[in-house]
Each structure stands twice: as C-alpha cells, then as structure tokens.
Short mmCIF file of C-alpha atoms in Angstrom, two decimals:
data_model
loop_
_atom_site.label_atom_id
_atom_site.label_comp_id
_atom_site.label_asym_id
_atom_site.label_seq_id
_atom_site.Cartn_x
_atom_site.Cartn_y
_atom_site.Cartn_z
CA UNK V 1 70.19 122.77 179.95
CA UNK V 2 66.88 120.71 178.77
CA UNK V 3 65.99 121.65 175.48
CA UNK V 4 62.25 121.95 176.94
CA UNK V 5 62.97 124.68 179.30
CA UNK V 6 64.79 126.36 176.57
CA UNK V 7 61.33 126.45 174.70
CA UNK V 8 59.54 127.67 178.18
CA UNK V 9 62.31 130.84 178.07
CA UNK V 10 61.44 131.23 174.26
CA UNK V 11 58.09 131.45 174.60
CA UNK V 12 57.73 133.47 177.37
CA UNK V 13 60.11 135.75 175.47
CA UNK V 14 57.79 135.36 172.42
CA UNK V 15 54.57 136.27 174.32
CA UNK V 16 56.31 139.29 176.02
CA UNK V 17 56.37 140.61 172.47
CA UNK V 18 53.02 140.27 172.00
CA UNK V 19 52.04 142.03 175.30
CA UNK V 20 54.80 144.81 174.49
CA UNK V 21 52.90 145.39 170.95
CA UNK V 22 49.76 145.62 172.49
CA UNK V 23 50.27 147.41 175.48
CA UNK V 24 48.42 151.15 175.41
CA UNK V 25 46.06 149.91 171.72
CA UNK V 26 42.68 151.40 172.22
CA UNK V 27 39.60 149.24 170.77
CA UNK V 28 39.41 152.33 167.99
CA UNK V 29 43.18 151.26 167.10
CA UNK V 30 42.48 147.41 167.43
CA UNK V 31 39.03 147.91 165.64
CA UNK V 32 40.72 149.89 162.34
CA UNK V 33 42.04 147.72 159.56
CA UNK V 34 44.88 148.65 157.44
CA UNK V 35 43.51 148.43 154.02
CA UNK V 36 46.00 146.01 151.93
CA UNK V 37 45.66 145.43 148.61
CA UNK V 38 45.32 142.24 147.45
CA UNK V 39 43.61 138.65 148.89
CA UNK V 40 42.46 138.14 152.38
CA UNK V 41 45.37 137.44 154.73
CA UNK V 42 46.13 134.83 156.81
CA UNK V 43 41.89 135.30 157.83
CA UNK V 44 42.62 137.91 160.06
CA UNK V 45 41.92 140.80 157.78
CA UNK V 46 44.81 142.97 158.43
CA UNK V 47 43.28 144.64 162.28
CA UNK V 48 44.80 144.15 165.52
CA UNK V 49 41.51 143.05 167.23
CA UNK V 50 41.48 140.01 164.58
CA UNK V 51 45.41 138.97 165.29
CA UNK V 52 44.43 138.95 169.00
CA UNK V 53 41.74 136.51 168.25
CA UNK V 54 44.28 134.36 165.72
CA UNK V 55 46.66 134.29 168.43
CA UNK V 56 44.51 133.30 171.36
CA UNK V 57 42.26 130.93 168.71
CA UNK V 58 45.63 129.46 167.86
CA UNK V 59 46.88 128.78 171.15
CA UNK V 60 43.63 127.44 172.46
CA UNK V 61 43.67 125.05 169.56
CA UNK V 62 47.21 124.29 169.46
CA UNK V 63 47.17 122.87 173.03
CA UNK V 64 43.54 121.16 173.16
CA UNK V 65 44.40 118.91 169.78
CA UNK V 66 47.96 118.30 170.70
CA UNK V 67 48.41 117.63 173.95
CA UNK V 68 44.70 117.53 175.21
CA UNK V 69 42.90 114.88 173.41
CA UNK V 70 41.11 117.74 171.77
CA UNK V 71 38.97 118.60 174.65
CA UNK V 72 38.32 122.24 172.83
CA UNK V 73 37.54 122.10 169.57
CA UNK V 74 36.96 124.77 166.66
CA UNK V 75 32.95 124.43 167.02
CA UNK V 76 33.66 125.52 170.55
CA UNK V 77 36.21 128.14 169.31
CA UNK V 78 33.41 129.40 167.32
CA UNK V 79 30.77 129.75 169.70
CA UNK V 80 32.95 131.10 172.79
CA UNK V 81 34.16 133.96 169.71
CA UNK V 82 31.08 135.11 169.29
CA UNK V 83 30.30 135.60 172.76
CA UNK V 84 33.01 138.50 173.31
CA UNK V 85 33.81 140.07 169.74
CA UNK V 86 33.87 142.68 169.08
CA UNK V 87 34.72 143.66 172.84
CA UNK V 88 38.43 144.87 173.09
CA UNK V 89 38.94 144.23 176.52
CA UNK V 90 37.17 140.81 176.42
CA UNK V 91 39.73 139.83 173.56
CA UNK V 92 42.49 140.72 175.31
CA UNK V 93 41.27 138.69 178.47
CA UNK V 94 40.59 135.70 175.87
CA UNK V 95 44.60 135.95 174.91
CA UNK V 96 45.99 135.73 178.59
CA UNK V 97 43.71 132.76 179.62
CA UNK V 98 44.92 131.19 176.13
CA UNK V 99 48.47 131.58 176.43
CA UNK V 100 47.87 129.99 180.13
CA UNK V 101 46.27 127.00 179.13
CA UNK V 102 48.90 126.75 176.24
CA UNK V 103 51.75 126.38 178.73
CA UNK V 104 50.09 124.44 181.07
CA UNK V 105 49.37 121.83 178.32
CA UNK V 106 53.16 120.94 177.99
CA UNK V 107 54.69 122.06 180.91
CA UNK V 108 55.07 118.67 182.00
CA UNK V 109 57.25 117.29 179.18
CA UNK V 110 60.34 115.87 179.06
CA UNK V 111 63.05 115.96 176.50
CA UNK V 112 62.31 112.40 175.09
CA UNK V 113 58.82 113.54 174.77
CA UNK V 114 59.28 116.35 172.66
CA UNK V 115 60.07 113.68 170.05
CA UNK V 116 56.84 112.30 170.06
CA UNK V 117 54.33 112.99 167.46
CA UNK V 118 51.43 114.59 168.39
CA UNK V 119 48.02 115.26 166.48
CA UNK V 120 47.72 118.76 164.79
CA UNK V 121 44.95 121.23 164.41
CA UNK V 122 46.27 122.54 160.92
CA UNK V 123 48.16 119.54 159.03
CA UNK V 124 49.52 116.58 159.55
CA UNK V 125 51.21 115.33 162.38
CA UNK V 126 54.00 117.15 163.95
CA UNK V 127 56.43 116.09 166.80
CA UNK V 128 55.90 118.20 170.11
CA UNK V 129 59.31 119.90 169.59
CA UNK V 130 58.09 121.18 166.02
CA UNK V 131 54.68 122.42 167.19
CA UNK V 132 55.80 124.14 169.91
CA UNK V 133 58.80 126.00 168.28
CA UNK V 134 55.81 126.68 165.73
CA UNK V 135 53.87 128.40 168.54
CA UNK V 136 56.63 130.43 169.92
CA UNK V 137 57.65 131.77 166.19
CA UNK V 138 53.92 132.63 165.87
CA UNK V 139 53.76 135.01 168.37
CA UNK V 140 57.12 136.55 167.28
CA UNK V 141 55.88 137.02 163.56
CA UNK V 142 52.30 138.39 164.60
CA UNK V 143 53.75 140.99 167.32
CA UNK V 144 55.63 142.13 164.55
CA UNK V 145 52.23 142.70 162.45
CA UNK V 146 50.87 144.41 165.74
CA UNK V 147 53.46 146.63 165.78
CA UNK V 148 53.32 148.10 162.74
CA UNK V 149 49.38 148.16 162.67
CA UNK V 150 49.10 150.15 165.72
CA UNK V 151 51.22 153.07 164.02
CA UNK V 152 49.66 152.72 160.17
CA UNK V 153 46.34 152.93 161.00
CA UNK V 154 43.93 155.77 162.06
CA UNK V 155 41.51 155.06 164.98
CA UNK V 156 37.80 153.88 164.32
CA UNK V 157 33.94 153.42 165.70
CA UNK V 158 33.28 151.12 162.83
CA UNK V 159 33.22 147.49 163.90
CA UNK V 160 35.76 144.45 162.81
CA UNK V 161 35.27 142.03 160.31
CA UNK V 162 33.83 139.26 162.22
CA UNK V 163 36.02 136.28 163.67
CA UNK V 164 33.91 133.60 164.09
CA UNK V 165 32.35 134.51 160.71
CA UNK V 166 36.44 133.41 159.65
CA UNK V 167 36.65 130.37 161.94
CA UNK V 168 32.80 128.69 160.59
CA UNK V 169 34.30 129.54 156.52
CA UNK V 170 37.91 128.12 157.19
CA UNK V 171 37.47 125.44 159.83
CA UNK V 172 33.47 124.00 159.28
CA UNK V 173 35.39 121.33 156.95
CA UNK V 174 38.47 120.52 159.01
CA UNK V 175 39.00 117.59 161.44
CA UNK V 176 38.73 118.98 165.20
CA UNK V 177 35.71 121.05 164.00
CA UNK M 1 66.71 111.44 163.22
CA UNK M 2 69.77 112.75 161.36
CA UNK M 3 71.60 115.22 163.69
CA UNK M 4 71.84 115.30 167.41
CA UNK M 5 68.95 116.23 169.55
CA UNK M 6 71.10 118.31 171.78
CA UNK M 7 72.46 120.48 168.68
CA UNK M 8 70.96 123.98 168.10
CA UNK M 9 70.40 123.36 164.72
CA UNK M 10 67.81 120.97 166.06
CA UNK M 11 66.62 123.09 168.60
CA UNK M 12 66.06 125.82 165.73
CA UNK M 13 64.91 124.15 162.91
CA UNK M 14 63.05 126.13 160.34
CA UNK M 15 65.00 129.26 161.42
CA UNK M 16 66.84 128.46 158.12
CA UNK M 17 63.30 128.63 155.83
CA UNK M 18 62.54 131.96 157.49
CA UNK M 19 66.18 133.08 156.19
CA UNK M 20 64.74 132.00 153.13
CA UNK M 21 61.20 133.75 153.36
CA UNK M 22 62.77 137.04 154.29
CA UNK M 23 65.15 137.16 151.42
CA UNK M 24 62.92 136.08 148.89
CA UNK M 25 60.73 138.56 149.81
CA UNK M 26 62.47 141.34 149.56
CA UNK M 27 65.43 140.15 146.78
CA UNK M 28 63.84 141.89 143.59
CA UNK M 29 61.88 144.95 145.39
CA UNK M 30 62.46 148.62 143.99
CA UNK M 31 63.71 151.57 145.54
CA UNK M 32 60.61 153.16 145.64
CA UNK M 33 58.93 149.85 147.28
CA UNK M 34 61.47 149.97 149.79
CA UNK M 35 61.32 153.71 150.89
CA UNK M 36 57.38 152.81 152.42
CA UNK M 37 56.76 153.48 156.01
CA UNK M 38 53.97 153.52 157.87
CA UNK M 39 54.72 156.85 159.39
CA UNK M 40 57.85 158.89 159.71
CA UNK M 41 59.31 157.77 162.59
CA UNK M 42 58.77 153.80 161.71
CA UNK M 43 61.25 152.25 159.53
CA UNK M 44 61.04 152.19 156.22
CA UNK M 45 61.21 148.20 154.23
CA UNK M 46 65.00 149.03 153.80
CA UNK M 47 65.43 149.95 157.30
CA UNK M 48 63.66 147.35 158.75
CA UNK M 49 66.15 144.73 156.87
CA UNK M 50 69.10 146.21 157.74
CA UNK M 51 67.66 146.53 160.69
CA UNK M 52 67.93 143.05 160.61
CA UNK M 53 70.57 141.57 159.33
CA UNK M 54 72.79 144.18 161.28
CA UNK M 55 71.27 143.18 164.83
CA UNK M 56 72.32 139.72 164.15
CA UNK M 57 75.68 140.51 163.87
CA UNK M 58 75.24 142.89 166.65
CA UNK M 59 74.10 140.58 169.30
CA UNK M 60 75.86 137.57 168.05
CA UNK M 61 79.40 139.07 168.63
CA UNK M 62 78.66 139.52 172.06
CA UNK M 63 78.57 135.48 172.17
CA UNK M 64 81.21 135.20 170.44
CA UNK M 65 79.86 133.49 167.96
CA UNK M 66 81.89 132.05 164.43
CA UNK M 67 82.76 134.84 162.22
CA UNK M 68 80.55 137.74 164.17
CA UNK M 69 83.65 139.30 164.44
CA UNK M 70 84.83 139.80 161.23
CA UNK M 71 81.11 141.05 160.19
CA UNK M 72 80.85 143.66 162.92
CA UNK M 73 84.40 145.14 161.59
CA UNK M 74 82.59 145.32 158.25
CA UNK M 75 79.57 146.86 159.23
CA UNK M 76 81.79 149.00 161.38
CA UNK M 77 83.82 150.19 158.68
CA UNK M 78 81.79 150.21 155.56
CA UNK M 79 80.99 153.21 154.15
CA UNK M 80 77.48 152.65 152.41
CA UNK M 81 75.18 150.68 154.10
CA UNK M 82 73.60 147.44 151.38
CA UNK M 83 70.53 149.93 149.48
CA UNK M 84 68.94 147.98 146.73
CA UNK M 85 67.11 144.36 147.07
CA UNK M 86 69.91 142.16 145.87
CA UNK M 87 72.33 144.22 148.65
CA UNK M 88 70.03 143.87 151.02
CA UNK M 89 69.34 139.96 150.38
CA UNK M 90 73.07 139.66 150.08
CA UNK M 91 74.02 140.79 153.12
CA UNK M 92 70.74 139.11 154.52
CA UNK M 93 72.79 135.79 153.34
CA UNK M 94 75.97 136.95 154.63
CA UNK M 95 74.79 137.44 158.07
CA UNK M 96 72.87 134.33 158.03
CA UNK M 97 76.30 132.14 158.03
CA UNK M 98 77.29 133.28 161.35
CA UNK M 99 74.26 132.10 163.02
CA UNK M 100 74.72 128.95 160.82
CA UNK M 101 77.64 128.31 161.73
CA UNK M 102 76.71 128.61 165.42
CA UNK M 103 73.41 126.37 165.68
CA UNK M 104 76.30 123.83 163.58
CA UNK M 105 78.55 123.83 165.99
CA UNK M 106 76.66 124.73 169.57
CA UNK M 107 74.36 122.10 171.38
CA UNK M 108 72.28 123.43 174.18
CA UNK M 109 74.91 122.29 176.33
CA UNK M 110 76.80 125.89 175.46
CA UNK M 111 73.66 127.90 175.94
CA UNK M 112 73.33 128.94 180.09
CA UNK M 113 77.11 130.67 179.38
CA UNK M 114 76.51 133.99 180.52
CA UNK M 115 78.02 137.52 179.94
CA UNK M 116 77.58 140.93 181.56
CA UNK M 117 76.01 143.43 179.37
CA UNK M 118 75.74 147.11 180.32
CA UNK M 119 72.26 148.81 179.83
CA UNK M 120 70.82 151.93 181.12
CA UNK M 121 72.80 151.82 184.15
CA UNK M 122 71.78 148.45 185.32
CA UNK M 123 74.16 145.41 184.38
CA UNK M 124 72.70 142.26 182.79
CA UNK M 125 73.99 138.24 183.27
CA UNK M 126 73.21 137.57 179.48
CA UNK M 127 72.82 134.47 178.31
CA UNK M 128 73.46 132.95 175.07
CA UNK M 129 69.96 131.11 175.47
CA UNK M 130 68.63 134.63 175.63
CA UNK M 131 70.42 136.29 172.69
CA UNK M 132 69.88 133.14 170.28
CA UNK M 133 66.09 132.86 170.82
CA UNK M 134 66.16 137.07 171.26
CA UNK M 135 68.03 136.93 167.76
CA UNK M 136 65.05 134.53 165.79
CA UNK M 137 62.61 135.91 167.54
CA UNK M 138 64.02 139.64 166.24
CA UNK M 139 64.43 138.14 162.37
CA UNK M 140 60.22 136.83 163.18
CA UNK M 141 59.29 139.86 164.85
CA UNK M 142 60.58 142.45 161.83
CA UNK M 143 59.46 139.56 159.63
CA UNK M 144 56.13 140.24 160.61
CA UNK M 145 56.51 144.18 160.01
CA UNK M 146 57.40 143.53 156.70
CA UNK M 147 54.48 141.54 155.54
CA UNK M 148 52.14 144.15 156.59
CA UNK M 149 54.71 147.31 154.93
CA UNK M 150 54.43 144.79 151.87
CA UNK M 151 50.92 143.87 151.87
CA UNK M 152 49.89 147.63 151.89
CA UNK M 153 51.71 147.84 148.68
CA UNK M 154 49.79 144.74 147.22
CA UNK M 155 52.99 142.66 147.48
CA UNK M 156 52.36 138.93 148.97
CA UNK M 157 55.46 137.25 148.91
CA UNK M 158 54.98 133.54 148.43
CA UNK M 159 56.48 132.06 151.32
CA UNK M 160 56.23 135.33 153.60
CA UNK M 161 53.32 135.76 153.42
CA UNK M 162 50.70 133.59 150.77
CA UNK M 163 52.74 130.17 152.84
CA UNK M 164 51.80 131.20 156.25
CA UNK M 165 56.01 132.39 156.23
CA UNK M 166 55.21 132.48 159.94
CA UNK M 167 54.99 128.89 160.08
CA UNK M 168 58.41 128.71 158.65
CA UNK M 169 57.72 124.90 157.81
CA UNK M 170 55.52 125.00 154.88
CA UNK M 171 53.61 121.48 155.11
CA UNK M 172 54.84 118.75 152.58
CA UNK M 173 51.73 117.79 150.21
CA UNK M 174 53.67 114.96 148.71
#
C-alpha cells in the first residue's frame, strides 16, 4: 500500500467527521458562542460558524502555500471572508470547495515526494508527509470541538465575532499575507 | 531520516505528542472538574477519557495488535473503571503501549489485511488501515471535546490547547 493513498483514506475519514459534526447545525447554533473563560482560542472564538471558517481558511491556505506556489494568499483569504460571513450556508459552501482544492493540490504525489519539503503558511518548513498528516489531524481535533459546541450552546440571532476581523489581526504581519 | 519510511511509526508521527497532550491535560484535574458535561446525555471529562483509552483497546484487538489482548481481559474484568486524573492518565499510558508497540513493529505493508466485522446486520471487510487512522483520528476527535469541556471551566492546558495540541508538532523555536 503507498503511504500517500493511506493519507487520501485518512483524510477523507477526517473530513467525514467534520461533515458528521455539522450535519443538521442551524446558523442560530453555528452563530452562538460557548462562553469560555479565559484568553481567546485558537482565533476562532469558541462558535461553530468561526471553526468552519478556520477549517476551510486552513485548508485553502494549507494547499495554495504548499503545493501551489501560493497562488491564494491570506490578503485574499481576507477579502473573499468578508464577502460571505456571517452567512451560514455560504460558510458551509466555502468548506466543501476548500477541502476540494485541498485534495486536488496533492493528489498527484508520490511516495518519494512526500519527503520533500515544502513552504508553510504557519512556520517553518515542513515535509509534504508532515503537513498533510497535520491537515488530516486538524479536522479530527476541530470536529471534535463541533461536536460538543452544537450540544453546549443555546441557539442565537446575535451575530459572530467577525473572521476576517481575526485573519487582518493574526496574519497582516505574516509571510503569504 | 532515522527509521524506515514504510514503518507506521513514520506514517504516524506526532500521534505520540498527542498521547502526551491528552494526558497532561487531564493528569492533575479534580473530581469535580471531571464530572462537567455539556448536557446530560454528553459525556462527562471522565467519560470522554475512558472513552478513550478503552476504544483503543477495543478496536485494536480486533487487529490483533501487541498486547490488545491482555488489556481487553483487563478492562473486561476489572471491577472499577480508572476515576481520578492520575487513573485516568495511567491507564491513558497503559493503552498507549499497544498502539506503540504496533506503529514499532507494522509498516504499511501490513495495513490492507482485512477482517469481517459484524454491524447492524450488514458485515464489514475491515481494514487495519481503517481502524489505525479510525483509532488517532478517535484519540483527535475526543481530544477536541475535551478542550472545549476544559476551556468552559477556564482550564487551557498548555499543549492541548495554549500549543495549538491539534497540531500535535509544536514548532521548534531553537
């Protein structure tokens, strides 16, 4: 068995968690945040709407700097998020064309490839193997989150904390901005 | 590179800090911290570990994996389930050998073997591809739950949580 089409079972496998957390949230469930108490986390601010966007922002990233000659970059991130928050439906659209163009952008390795290093959109550089295990853990983790969000929060009309507002404080300063 | 390519502790690397983010995190937590649910029927902290560390062993003695045998009698037999922190980290530990033990000795060459599992009235081909990744993906997964069932308490575990845990790599700054 290649080890690459072990990580094309794992991730599909990882992003059928996702969809199984998600499936049947309402944009009042995805829109309510689960008040924690202590620093903001992980820039998502604890709602399922904002993990949606972190996942799909991720992937979108992940694939353009890695494998794409960073073709997409967080600027564009930022401006294409602020087209469709705070729209539930919209974000949820935004995740399945991500998580396409994140498989596309390495379906065509092979197993010596994986062991190449590749640019990163969050540290240093990483071999492909490493950044894609990364990816698939990341969706694990995350539809974890989901799935306890969905059941410890109450439905709400009040709007998210905004995304892009996240992506222009963390990312203005980084290297693929 | 230091091991071979084709062995599943390559393949899974950083499963082994995860191990490490989960028990850490929960290690020195009191009773009361780990009675919180969101809502009755979700799992409580405790639950959610035992959760687990138990489905490890559960899935990984299908496989046949090292020593999954001998931890399935236990759990089978025991008559208190681990309760506090340090039992629960303990047996966290515990469990984490067998799957150790099997990325050790396993390359991906072992990983299309199949086996017929019996759900709901339909019958499965499993294989151990499927329960391995199934497995880390489960210890990431419930991972996940219990960052959020500890952040509403105002608990950020350091490499759970604070570290990006999800990463399971924290980057080297030096």
């Amino acid at each position: 068995m290649k080890i690459v089409d072990v990580l094309k079972a794992d991730a599909d496998y990882a992003f059928g968690e996702v969809e199984k957390a998600l499936d049947g949230v309402t944009q009042a469930q995805a829109w309510a945040v689960l008040p924690n108490l202590g620093p903001d986390y992980l820039h998502t601010d604890g709602c399922i709407h904002g993990l949606v966007h972190h996942l799909a922002g991720m992937k979108k990233m992940h694939a353009s700097t890695c494998f794409r000659d960073s073709e997409f970059r967080w600027r564009d991130l930022y401006a294409f998020t602020q087209t469709i928050e705070p729209n539930w439906e919209k974000a949820l659209q935004f995740l399945q064309e991500a998580h396409r163009y994140w498989m596309e952008s390495w379906a065509h390795l092979t197993d010596e490839e994986l062991e190449d290093i590749r640019p990163t959109n969050w540290s240093s550089d990483r071999s492909a193997l490493e950044i894609i295990r990364i990816a698939n853990q990341h969706d694990s983790y995350h539809a974890g989150q989901i799935a306890v969000l969905r059941y410890g929060v109450s439905e709400t009309e009040e709007l998210p904390p905004s995304i892009a507002d996240d992506i222009l404080k963390y990312c203005r300063e980084l290297k693929h901005w | 590179m230091s091991i071979d390519p084709s062995c599943l502790s390559y393949v899974y690397m950083g499963w082994d800090g995860y191990q490490t983010s989960l028990t850490l995190a929960i290690e020195s937590l009191s009773d009361e911290q780990l009675s919180v649910r969101t809502s009755p029927e979700m799992r409580s902290v405790r639950e959610v570990v035992l959760h687990i560390a138990d489905g490890r062993i559960d899935w990984f003695r299908r496989i046949d994996a090292p020593d999954s045998q001998r931890l399935q009698h236990q759990i089978n037999t025991r008559l208190h389930p681990p309760t506090t922190g340090r039992e629960l980290a303990d047996w966290l530990r515990e469990t984490w050998q067998v799957i150790e033990k099997t990325l050790a000795q396993w390359t991906v060459d072992d990983l299309p073997v199949t086996f017929e599992h019996r759900y709901q009235n339909k019958t499965y081909n499993v294989s151990r591809q499927w329960v391995i990744w199934r497995i880390m993906a489960h210890d990431i997964h419930h991972g996940g739950q219990l960052s959020e069932l500890l952040a509403m308490q105002g608990i950020f575990p350091l490499e759970l949580t604070l570290l990006g845990g999800h990463l399971t790599e924290p980057e080297v700054v030096s």
